Short mmCIF file of C-alpha atoms in Angstrom, two decimals:
data_model
loop_
_atom_site.label_atom_id
_atom_site.label_comp_id
_atom_site.label_asym_id
_atom_site.label_seq_id
_atom_site.Cartn_x
_atom_site.Cartn_y
_atom_site.Cartn_z
CA MET A 1 0.00 -0.14 0.04
CA THR A 2 1.45 3.37 -0.73
CA GLN A 3 1.94 5.42 2.22
CA LEU A 4 1.57 9.42 2.51
CA HIS A 5 5.08 10.58 3.88
CA ALA A 6 5.23 14.00 5.33
CA ALA A 7 7.68 15.78 3.04
CA ALA A 8 7.38 18.57 0.37
CA PHE A 9 9.59 18.94 -2.82
CA SER A 10 9.39 22.43 -4.10
CA GLU A 11 11.65 25.40 -4.38
CA LEU A 12 12.73 27.40 -1.26
CA THR A 13 11.21 30.75 -0.61
CA THR A 14 11.73 33.44 2.00
CA PRO A 15 9.36 32.78 4.89
CA ALA A 16 6.44 35.45 5.11
CA PRO A 17 5.01 36.68 8.52
CA PRO A 18 1.66 35.12 9.15
CA THR A 19 -1.54 37.06 8.49
CA ALA A 20 -3.94 37.10 11.12
CA GLY A 21 -6.98 36.97 9.13
CA PRO A 22 -6.79 33.29 7.72
CA VAL A 23 -5.52 31.97 11.02
CA THR A 24 -8.20 33.48 13.00
CA ALA A 25 -11.00 32.46 10.75
CA ALA A 26 -9.76 28.79 10.78
CA ILE A 27 -9.40 28.64 14.50
CA ALA A 28 -13.04 29.84 15.05
CA THR A 29 -14.26 26.98 13.08
CA VAL A 30 -13.09 23.99 15.23
CA THR A 31 -14.34 20.80 14.43
CA LYS A 32 -14.62 17.78 16.54
CA GLN A 33 -12.38 14.43 15.90
CA PRO A 34 -14.80 12.26 13.82
CA LEU A 35 -16.92 9.99 15.82
CA TRP A 36 -15.79 6.79 14.22
CA THR A 37 -12.13 7.14 15.36
CA VAL A 38 -13.31 7.48 18.85
CA GLN A 39 -15.49 4.16 18.37
CA TYR A 40 -12.65 2.38 16.93
CA ARG A 41 -10.15 3.35 19.61
CA LEU A 42 -12.73 2.14 22.17
CA VAL A 43 -13.18 -1.05 20.46
CA LEU A 44 -9.62 -1.85 20.21
CA ILE A 45 -9.16 -0.98 23.84
CA THR A 46 -11.72 -3.55 24.94
CA ILE A 47 -10.44 -6.29 22.80
CA ASP A 48 -6.96 -5.56 23.99
CA LEU A 49 -8.01 -5.65 27.56
CA CYS A 50 -10.20 -8.99 27.08
CA ALA A 51 -7.25 -10.58 25.66
CA ILE A 52 -4.72 -9.72 28.19
CA ILE A 53 -7.21 -10.74 31.05
CA LEU A 54 -7.73 -14.06 29.15
CA ALA A 55 -3.88 -14.51 28.71
CA MET A 56 -3.52 -13.90 32.45
CA ILE A 57 -6.00 -16.52 33.20
CA LEU A 58 -4.47 -19.04 31.13
CA GLY A 59 -1.17 -18.29 32.23
CA TYR A 60 -2.09 -19.03 35.83
CA GLU A 61 -4.07 -22.24 35.14
CA LEU A 62 -1.14 -23.37 32.92
CA ARG A 63 1.50 -22.77 35.32
CA PHE A 64 -0.06 -23.56 38.79
CA GLY A 65 -3.28 -25.10 38.09
CA ALA A 66 -6.19 -25.48 40.34
CA GLY A 67 -4.65 -27.29 43.08
CA SER A 68 -1.74 -25.06 44.16
CA SER A 69 -2.21 -24.22 47.81
CA ASP A 70 1.03 -22.48 48.18
CA ILE A 71 0.36 -19.80 45.72
CA ARG A 72 -1.80 -16.74 46.82
CA PRO A 73 -4.28 -15.85 43.97
CA VAL A 74 -4.42 -12.19 45.19
CA ASP A 75 -0.84 -11.51 44.76
CA TYR A 76 -1.24 -12.65 40.95
CA LEU A 77 -4.53 -10.77 40.69
CA VAL A 78 -2.65 -7.61 41.78
CA LEU A 79 0.04 -8.37 39.43
CA GLY A 80 -2.24 -9.05 36.51
CA LEU A 81 -4.02 -5.83 37.19
CA ALA A 82 -0.36 -4.08 36.85
CA ILE A 83 0.45 -5.80 33.70
CA ALA A 84 -3.08 -5.19 32.16
CA ILE A 85 -2.56 -1.32 32.71
CA GLY A 86 1.03 -1.10 31.78
CA TRP A 87 0.38 -3.41 28.84
CA THR A 88 -2.53 -0.86 27.60
CA VAL A 89 -0.11 2.19 28.17
CA ALA A 90 2.69 0.61 26.38
CA LEU A 91 0.40 0.12 23.38
CA GLN A 92 -0.66 3.61 23.73
CA ALA A 93 2.90 4.55 23.85
CA SER A 94 3.84 2.51 20.78
CA GLY A 95 1.04 4.19 18.72
CA GLY A 96 -1.23 1.02 19.10
CA TYR A 97 -4.35 3.40 19.03
CA GLU A 98 -3.39 5.81 16.53
CA ILE A 99 -6.11 4.79 13.88
CA ARG A 100 -4.44 6.68 11.02
CA HIS A 101 -1.34 4.59 11.49
CA LEU A 102 -3.31 1.14 11.54
CA ALA A 103 -4.28 1.06 7.69
CA THR A 104 -2.43 -2.25 7.40
CA GLY A 105 -1.70 -5.18 9.22
CA PRO A 106 1.94 -5.16 9.40
CA GLN A 107 2.12 -1.64 10.88
CA GLU A 108 -0.17 -2.73 13.66
CA LEU A 109 1.70 -6.01 14.04
CA LYS A 110 4.97 -4.06 14.68
CA ARG A 111 3.42 -1.77 17.21
CA VAL A 112 1.95 -4.58 19.29
CA PHE A 113 5.02 -6.66 19.38
CA ARG A 114 6.97 -3.42 20.24
CA ALA A 115 4.64 -2.80 23.31
CA SER A 116 4.54 -6.39 24.19
CA TRP A 117 8.43 -6.25 24.28
CA LEU A 118 8.48 -3.03 26.32
CA THR A 119 5.82 -4.78 28.82
CA LEU A 120 8.07 -7.86 29.25
CA SER A 121 11.17 -5.65 29.73
CA VAL A 122 9.34 -3.34 32.25
CA LEU A 123 8.21 -6.50 34.13
CA ALA A 124 11.40 -8.17 34.57
CA ILE A 125 13.21 -5.02 35.74
CA GLY A 126 10.50 -4.09 38.17
CA CYS A 127 10.53 -7.59 39.59
CA TYR A 128 14.57 -7.50 39.69
CA VAL A 129 14.46 -4.19 41.65
CA THR A 130 11.60 -4.91 43.94
CA LYS A 131 12.87 -8.27 44.54
CA THR A 132 9.28 -9.43 43.71
CA PRO A 133 9.07 -13.44 43.39
CA VAL A 134 7.11 -13.88 40.24
CA ALA A 135 7.05 -17.21 38.53
CA ARG A 136 8.98 -17.03 35.66
CA GLY A 137 6.76 -19.47 33.58
CA TYR A 138 3.58 -17.52 34.43
CA VAL A 139 5.44 -14.38 32.75
CA ILE A 140 6.53 -16.41 29.95
CA GLY A 141 3.33 -17.76 29.29
CA VAL A 142 1.09 -14.67 29.88
CA ILE A 143 3.36 -12.32 27.42
CA PRO A 144 3.34 -14.46 24.23
CA VAL A 145 -0.01 -15.61 24.68
CA GLY A 146 -1.33 -12.16 25.17
CA ALA A 147 0.28 -10.74 22.32
CA LEU A 148 -0.99 -13.41 19.91
CA LEU A 149 -4.69 -13.00 21.36
CA ILE A 150 -4.17 -9.31 21.03
CA ILE A 151 -3.06 -9.80 17.27
CA CYS A 152 -6.11 -12.15 16.61
CA GLY A 153 -8.56 -9.77 18.36
CA ARG A 154 -7.34 -6.65 16.34
CA ALA A 155 -7.41 -8.74 12.97
CA GLY A 156 -11.19 -9.24 13.70
CA VAL A 157 -11.45 -5.67 14.21
CA ARG A 158 -9.84 -4.77 11.31
CA ARG A 159 -12.04 -6.94 9.19
CA TYR A 160 -14.96 -5.47 10.69
CA ALA A 161 -13.63 -2.01 9.91
CA ASN A 162 -12.96 -3.15 6.48
CA ARG A 163 -16.59 -4.02 5.79
CA ARG A 164 -17.75 -0.74 7.20
CA ARG A 165 -15.30 0.95 4.87
CA ASP A 166 -16.68 -0.86 1.89
CA ARG A 167 -19.92 0.70 2.82
CA GLY A 168 -18.44 4.23 2.85
CA GLU A 169 -18.36 4.27 6.56
CA TRP A 170 -15.25 4.70 9.06
CA VAL A 171 -13.15 6.70 6.46
CA TYR A 172 -11.31 9.83 6.39
CA ARG A 173 -12.58 12.39 4.28
CA ILE A 174 -9.84 13.96 2.13
CA LEU A 175 -9.76 17.37 0.34
CA ALA A 176 -6.87 16.90 -2.20
CA VAL A 177 -4.78 19.84 -3.36
CA GLY A 178 -2.39 20.10 -6.12
CA THR A 179 -2.69 19.52 -9.92
CA THR A 180 -5.13 17.41 -11.75
CA GLU A 181 -2.69 14.57 -12.59
CA SER A 182 -1.43 14.42 -9.01
CA VAL A 183 -4.99 14.23 -7.41
CA LYS A 184 -5.79 11.49 -10.05
CA HIS A 185 -2.71 9.60 -8.92
CA LEU A 186 -3.86 9.92 -5.32
CA LEU A 187 -7.28 8.61 -6.07
CA ASP A 188 -5.82 5.81 -7.88
CA THR A 189 -3.90 4.71 -4.64
CA THR A 190 -6.60 5.38 -2.12
CA ASN A 191 -9.04 3.09 -4.40
CA ARG A 192 -6.50 0.46 -4.70
CA ALA A 193 -6.16 0.64 -0.74
CA ARG A 194 -9.53 0.62 0.23
CA ASN A 195 -8.91 -0.81 3.68
CA ALA A 196 -6.69 2.16 4.39
CA GLY A 197 -9.95 4.24 5.10
CA LEU A 198 -9.02 7.17 2.91
CA ARG A 199 -11.47 8.72 0.46
CA LEU A 200 -11.13 11.63 -1.71
CA ILE A 201 -14.47 13.95 -1.50
CA GLY A 202 -13.25 16.72 -3.57
CA ALA A 203 -10.09 18.50 -5.06
CA CYS A 204 -8.77 22.14 -5.08
CA VAL A 205 -6.55 22.70 -8.37
CA GLU A 206 -5.81 25.25 -10.73
CA ASP A 207 -5.72 23.29 -14.15
CA ALA A 208 -9.35 22.35 -14.07
CA PRO A 209 -12.45 24.57 -13.98
CA VAL A 210 -14.78 24.66 -10.73
CA GLY A 211 -17.60 22.55 -11.08
CA SER A 212 -15.99 19.85 -13.07
CA ASP A 213 -15.16 16.40 -11.91
CA ILE A 214 -11.82 14.87 -11.59
CA ALA A 215 -13.54 11.46 -11.14
CA ASP A 216 -16.91 10.21 -10.08
CA GLY A 217 -17.55 11.69 -6.78
CA VAL A 218 -14.46 14.11 -6.75
CA PRO A 219 -15.66 17.48 -7.96
CA VAL A 220 -13.00 20.42 -8.49
CA LEU A 221 -14.18 22.97 -5.59
CA GLY A 222 -11.75 25.72 -6.30
CA GLY A 223 -8.41 27.03 -6.59
CA VAL A 224 -5.41 25.88 -4.06
CA LEU A 225 -5.15 28.85 -2.12
CA GLU A 226 -8.80 28.38 -1.05
CA ALA A 227 -8.36 24.84 0.25
CA ALA A 228 -8.90 25.76 4.03
CA GLN A 229 -12.31 27.29 3.33
CA HIS A 230 -13.41 24.41 1.23
CA ALA A 231 -12.35 21.70 3.28
CA ALA A 232 -14.37 23.42 6.24
CA ALA A 233 -17.44 23.70 3.70
CA VAL A 234 -17.34 19.75 2.68
CA GLN A 235 -16.24 18.81 6.33
CA ALA A 236 -12.97 16.99 5.35
CA ASP A 237 -10.88 15.39 7.78
CA VAL A 238 -7.94 15.71 6.12
CA VAL A 239 -6.25 18.01 3.54
CA ALA A 240 -3.76 16.35 1.07
CA VAL A 241 -1.21 18.34 -0.90
CA THR A 242 -0.18 16.21 -3.73
CA GLY A 243 2.91 16.33 -5.80
CA SER A 244 4.13 20.02 -6.29
CA GLY A 245 0.70 21.64 -5.93
CA LEU A 246 2.06 24.21 -3.51
CA GLY A 247 5.31 26.06 -2.70
CA PRO A 248 6.58 26.18 0.74
CA ARG A 249 5.14 29.56 1.61
CA ALA A 250 1.70 28.20 0.39
CA VAL A 251 2.04 25.18 2.32
CA ARG A 252 3.04 26.75 5.52
CA GLU A 253 0.11 29.24 5.36
CA LEU A 254 -2.31 26.45 4.76
CA GLY A 255 -0.87 24.80 7.66
CA TRP A 256 -1.71 27.95 9.89
CA GLN A 257 -5.18 28.19 8.59
CA LEU A 258 -6.02 24.56 9.66
CA GLU A 259 -4.67 25.04 12.86
CA GLY A 260 -7.22 24.48 15.66
CA THR A 261 -9.75 22.75 13.29
CA ASN A 262 -8.90 19.13 13.97
CA ARG A 263 -8.12 18.73 10.37
CA ASP A 264 -4.84 17.01 9.52
CA LEU A 265 -2.40 18.32 6.68
CA VAL A 266 -0.50 15.42 4.92
CA MET A 267 1.91 15.65 2.04
CA ALA A 268 1.88 13.05 -0.72
CA PRO A 269 5.24 13.36 -2.55
CA ALA A 270 5.47 11.85 -5.70
CA LEU A 271 7.08 8.42 -4.43
CA THR A 272 5.29 5.31 -5.20
CA GLU A 273 5.67 1.50 -4.51
CA ILE A 274 8.44 2.29 -2.03
CA ALA A 275 8.54 0.37 1.43
CA GLY A 276 8.60 2.85 4.56
CA SER A 277 11.81 1.14 5.66
CA ARG A 278 13.53 2.70 2.60
CA VAL A 279 12.27 6.19 3.24
CA HIS A 280 13.98 8.56 5.88
CA VAL A 281 13.09 12.05 6.70
CA SER A 282 15.96 14.46 7.90
CA PRO A 283 14.90 18.19 8.75
CA VAL A 284 17.37 20.62 7.29
CA GLU A 285 16.77 24.43 8.38
CA GLY A 286 13.18 23.44 8.54
CA LEU A 287 12.91 21.84 5.34
CA PRO A 288 12.26 17.83 5.65
CA LEU A 289 14.28 16.23 2.97
CA VAL A 290 13.17 12.81 2.04
CA TRP A 291 16.01 10.06 1.64
CA LEU A 292 15.51 7.03 -0.48
CA GLU A 293 17.57 4.29 0.10
CA GLN A 294 18.77 2.19 -2.93
CA PRO A 295 17.30 -1.25 -2.84
CA ARG A 296 20.03 -3.65 -1.82
CA LEU A 297 20.40 -7.57 -1.59
CA GLY A 298 23.83 -8.14 -0.12
CA ARG A 299 25.53 -11.37 0.27
CA LEU A 300 24.13 -12.22 3.69
CA PRO A 301 20.55 -11.72 2.68
CA ARG A 302 21.00 -13.72 -0.30
CA LEU A 303 22.49 -16.55 1.72
CA VAL A 304 19.64 -16.27 4.22
CA LYS A 305 16.85 -16.39 1.54
CA ARG A 306 18.61 -19.08 -0.26
CA SER A 307 18.75 -21.15 3.09
CA LEU A 308 14.99 -20.44 3.63
CA ASP A 309 14.22 -21.65 0.05
CA LEU A 310 16.03 -24.92 0.36
CA VAL A 311 14.87 -25.79 3.73
CA GLY A 312 11.31 -24.70 3.32
CA ALA A 313 11.02 -26.41 -0.27
CA THR A 314 12.63 -29.68 0.88
CA VAL A 315 10.34 -29.97 3.91
CA ALA A 316 7.29 -28.81 1.91
CA LEU A 317 7.92 -31.62 -0.81
CA VAL A 318 8.22 -34.31 1.99
CA LEU A 319 4.90 -33.30 3.59
CA ALA A 320 3.37 -33.01 0.20
CA ALA A 321 4.48 -36.18 -1.15
CA PRO A 322 1.01 -37.91 -0.38
CA ILE A 323 -0.82 -35.12 -1.97
CA LEU A 324 1.53 -35.33 -5.01
CA ALA A 325 0.73 -39.06 -5.49
CA VAL A 326 -2.98 -38.85 -5.23
CA ALA A 327 -2.83 -35.73 -7.68
CA ALA A 328 -0.71 -37.66 -10.24
CA LEU A 329 -2.83 -40.82 -9.94
CA ALA A 330 -6.07 -38.65 -10.41
CA ILE A 331 -4.55 -36.67 -13.64
CA LYS A 332 -3.43 -40.21 -15.05
CA THR A 333 -6.69 -41.77 -14.59
CA THR A 334 -9.01 -39.39 -15.69
CA SER A 335 -7.59 -37.84 -18.89
CA ARG A 336 -5.00 -39.02 -21.29
CA GLY A 337 -1.86 -37.33 -21.77
CA PRO A 338 1.28 -36.89 -19.38
CA VAL A 339 1.06 -36.01 -15.73
CA PHE A 340 3.24 -32.73 -15.67
CA PHE A 341 2.93 -29.64 -18.13
CA ARG A 342 6.19 -28.07 -19.10
CA GLN A 343 6.40 -24.61 -20.41
CA ARG A 344 9.18 -22.09 -21.44
CA ARG A 345 9.51 -19.56 -18.68
CA LEU A 346 11.90 -16.48 -17.72
CA GLY A 347 14.21 -16.80 -14.76
CA LEU A 348 16.87 -14.83 -13.05
CA ASN A 349 18.32 -12.19 -15.46
CA GLY A 350 15.89 -13.71 -18.35
CA ALA A 351 17.56 -16.88 -18.28
CA GLU A 352 14.87 -19.28 -19.87
CA PHE A 353 13.87 -22.65 -18.17
CA ASN A 354 11.00 -25.29 -18.27
CA ILE A 355 8.80 -24.74 -15.58
CA LEU A 356 6.89 -27.87 -14.24
CA LYS A 357 3.23 -28.06 -13.11
CA PHE A 358 0.76 -30.70 -12.82
CA ARG A 359 -1.23 -30.65 -16.22
CA SER A 360 -4.63 -29.29 -15.34
CA MET A 361 -5.92 -29.01 -19.19
CA TYR A 362 -6.57 -31.35 -22.07
CA VAL A 363 -3.66 -32.27 -24.09
CA ASP A 364 -4.93 -30.27 -27.13
CA ALA A 365 -5.34 -27.15 -25.09
CA GLU A 366 -2.73 -24.87 -26.91
CA SER A 367 -4.20 -25.73 -30.10
CA GLN A 368 -7.79 -24.44 -29.03
CA ARG A 369 -6.29 -21.10 -27.72
CA ASP A 370 -7.13 -19.06 -30.72
CA GLU A 371 -10.90 -20.23 -30.92
CA ILE A 372 -11.46 -18.79 -27.35
CA LEU A 373 -9.03 -15.77 -27.48
CA GLU A 374 -12.01 -13.47 -27.32
CA LEU A 375 -13.03 -14.92 -23.86
CA ASN A 376 -9.95 -13.72 -22.35
CA GLU A 377 -10.65 -11.85 -19.22
CA GLN A 378 -6.96 -10.29 -18.71
CA ASP A 379 -5.79 -7.22 -20.47
CA GLY A 380 -2.08 -8.36 -20.47
CA GLY A 381 -1.71 -7.83 -24.20
CA GLY A 382 -1.33 -11.82 -24.51
CA VAL A 383 0.98 -12.26 -21.76
CA LEU A 384 -1.75 -13.10 -19.35
CA PHE A 385 -4.62 -15.45 -20.68
CA LYS A 386 -7.03 -16.36 -17.93
CA ILE A 387 -10.75 -17.48 -18.31
CA ARG A 388 -13.09 -17.87 -15.26
CA HIS A 389 -14.69 -21.23 -16.78
CA ASP A 390 -11.93 -22.17 -19.27
CA PRO A 391 -13.76 -25.28 -21.24
CA ARG A 392 -10.15 -26.52 -21.89
CA VAL A 393 -9.40 -27.28 -18.16
CA THR A 394 -10.21 -31.00 -16.92
CA PRO A 395 -12.39 -31.59 -13.92
CA VAL A 396 -9.58 -32.91 -12.03
CA GLY A 397 -7.60 -29.99 -13.20
CA ARG A 398 -10.36 -27.41 -11.74
CA TRP A 399 -9.69 -28.87 -8.22
CA LEU A 400 -5.88 -28.82 -8.56
CA ARG A 401 -6.09 -25.20 -9.55
CA ALA A 402 -8.82 -24.08 -6.86
CA LEU A 403 -6.47 -25.51 -4.02
CA SER A 404 -3.32 -24.45 -5.98
CA ILE A 405 -2.02 -28.34 -5.95
CA ASP A 406 -0.84 -27.84 -9.69
CA GLU A 407 1.81 -25.39 -8.54
CA ILE A 408 3.40 -27.91 -5.82
CA PRO A 409 5.88 -29.66 -8.45
CA GLN A 410 7.42 -26.13 -8.81
CA LEU A 411 9.21 -26.57 -5.35
CA VAL A 412 11.49 -28.79 -7.53
CA HIS A 413 12.95 -25.45 -9.03
CA VAL A 414 13.34 -24.09 -5.73
CA VAL A 415 15.24 -26.74 -4.53
CA THR A 416 17.62 -26.48 -7.81
CA GLY A 417 17.89 -22.85 -7.58
CA THR A 418 15.95 -22.15 -10.48
CA MET A 419 13.15 -20.45 -8.50
CA SER A 420 12.37 -19.05 -5.05
CA LEU A 421 9.66 -19.79 -2.57
CA VAL A 422 8.73 -16.00 -3.00
CA GLY A 423 9.15 -13.73 -5.68
CA PRO A 424 7.63 -12.34 -8.93
CA ARG A 425 5.60 -14.60 -11.12
CA PRO A 426 7.43 -16.40 -13.75
CA LEU A 427 5.54 -15.76 -17.10
CA ALA A 428 5.94 -17.09 -20.71
CA ALA A 429 9.15 -16.52 -22.27
CA ILE A 430 8.06 -13.80 -24.47
CA ASP A 431 10.92 -11.08 -24.65
CA SER A 432 8.89 -8.72 -26.51
CA HIS A 433 6.48 -8.24 -23.68
CA TYR A 434 9.15 -7.45 -21.16
CA THR A 435 10.24 -4.06 -21.78
CA GLY A 436 11.04 -0.75 -19.92
CA SER A 437 10.13 -1.56 -16.19
CA ALA A 438 8.68 -4.77 -16.57
CA ARG A 439 11.96 -6.36 -17.42
CA ARG A 440 13.17 -5.15 -14.03
CA ARG A 441 10.97 -7.98 -12.31
CA LEU A 442 13.87 -10.21 -13.79
CA LEU A 443 16.36 -9.02 -11.31
CA VAL A 444 15.53 -11.66 -8.81
CA ARG A 445 14.43 -15.38 -9.03
CA PRO A 446 10.80 -15.92 -9.72
CA GLY A 447 8.67 -17.32 -7.13
CA VAL A 448 6.13 -20.07 -6.22
CA THR A 449 4.03 -17.32 -4.69
CA GLY A 450 4.51 -13.62 -4.47
CA LEU A 451 2.37 -10.24 -4.05
CA TRP A 452 0.72 -11.30 -7.40
CA GLN A 453 -0.66 -14.33 -5.94
CA ILE A 454 -2.06 -13.17 -2.48
CA SER A 455 -3.47 -10.21 -4.02
CA GLY A 456 -5.99 -11.88 -6.51
CA ARG A 457 -4.05 -14.11 -8.68
CA SER A 458 -6.17 -14.39 -11.88
CA GLU A 459 -8.37 -11.66 -10.89
CA THR A 460 -5.31 -9.24 -10.94
CA THR A 461 -4.76 -7.02 -14.21
CA TRP A 462 -1.57 -7.22 -15.81
CA GLU A 463 -0.62 -3.46 -14.76
CA ASP A 464 -1.23 -4.61 -11.04
CA ALA A 465 0.76 -7.76 -11.53
CA VAL A 466 3.71 -5.82 -12.84
CA ARG A 467 3.24 -3.28 -9.89
CA PHE A 468 3.23 -5.90 -7.39
CA ASP A 469 6.28 -7.75 -8.82
CA LEU A 470 8.17 -4.37 -8.93
CA TYR A 471 7.29 -3.62 -5.70
CA TYR A 472 8.69 -6.83 -4.34
CA VAL A 473 11.97 -6.16 -6.33
CA GLU A 474 12.42 -2.68 -5.10
CA ASN A 475 11.55 -3.66 -1.46
CA TRP A 476 12.75 -7.03 -0.56
CA SER A 477 13.14 -8.06 2.92
CA LEU A 478 13.17 -11.46 5.05
CA GLY A 479 10.15 -9.92 6.86
CA LEU A 480 8.20 -9.52 3.41
CA ASP A 481 9.06 -12.93 2.33
CA LEU A 482 7.62 -14.50 5.72
CA SER A 483 4.53 -12.17 5.39
CA ILE A 484 3.90 -13.39 2.09
CA LEU A 485 4.19 -16.84 2.78
CA PHE A 486 1.94 -16.56 5.81
CA ARG A 487 -0.54 -14.82 3.77
CA THR A 488 -0.34 -17.42 1.12
CA VAL A 489 -1.75 -20.03 3.15
CA PHE A 490 -5.27 -18.03 3.66
CA ALA A 491 -5.08 -16.99 -0.11
CA VAL A 492 -4.97 -20.65 -0.94
CA LEU A 493 -7.71 -21.55 1.59
CA GLY A 494 -9.84 -18.71 0.44
CA ARG A 495 -9.51 -19.46 -3.35
CA LYS A 496 -9.70 -16.18 -4.57
CA GLY A 497 -8.72 -15.82 -8.09
CA ALA A 498 -7.85 -19.44 -8.44
CA PHE A 499 -9.20 -20.52 -11.87
#
């Protein structure tokens, strides 16, 4: 998901003294915090406290049981109360209740882990300093179990919030300021990341007439210098300055005008598909400079990734051996032709290899492609060819595809080093379709799974597939690989886009 980073890229100008008029007018129109953010925060606090209390009960029962006569439950009741309060405070200090920062699961996960580690550290130090005898088994049991319960509870809350946001509720109302092109780019980003809870309700631009529409539901309300007044008129929660729509002086004055209104001012620079870990902000004389680290994959990360591939693929092949045998037998006995399907694909640095998959189509499927070309549901210019109810797929093949069993033989390529567990999807070896930015995906080994697979698979457009793969290439990390592997399990069980 693209994040909005607080930075402005424009020319430096001499600061001008503030004028009293706009600031006074803005402060006079104070708005309240959106009610849904208060509701969201209260729900999170309630879920967290329930998770912590349940973890303490489980930890006590697992460590001491019901027959412990030498343990005073009152002591652990007081300790549990201290842990509950301290953990909640740690979550607050770690930003666990800042709704605007909880748009994505990974961000929320980091904050929960940080708060849990802080709670454990303070508890250990406090017990050591005060010489309080506390069963280590109780503490070790409560903190991990509590963290897991908090994560699960928050995942449920996030799913509920996403359903509300699909209905247009629980969203930040955004007034975009900039140029027509930059506002459209912000609109495309927020439309792709609906779970972020950001919805554009209007725009202030200079290169489009007032009253026209940049898109459905996003009218042009006025010029960029009138943004504060229009934000108050449409009751916007956020004013987003996009691209280079305003100079430094105008941005500063807009911030003055928004003071006291409870409306946030955010900057959306021209940075896309960049992970937050690669972006660093360092103020220089009041000018926030955004430093963008170059993507690097050194020897140690490559060694770690290769080790994960080798161990993971070997273990998976051993565990999946019975499934492979049943699938091979089903293919062989229900349709004529070989068990496996081979096709030329592009690997690392464009090297071609024969990919191995279970055959899920009839043997003459390729010869029938031209006859059903008009049924193609993809817009990849021939690179992607997907039909939801493809008549060439065998009955067994439909089950293999639905459960992604047809992809399991690719683990052999992972063991041999041709592929990786996680990476861009290997597509057909058609060099003419891999030009410009699309060829950059060939800088890493293709993967059995990846962002493309967990984001809709066959329902994903060619443009989005390339975008996901480029994001992976530019922002690889071990944490990203583990996250994709974890989410792949749910993507396979959900069967979304598996056809």
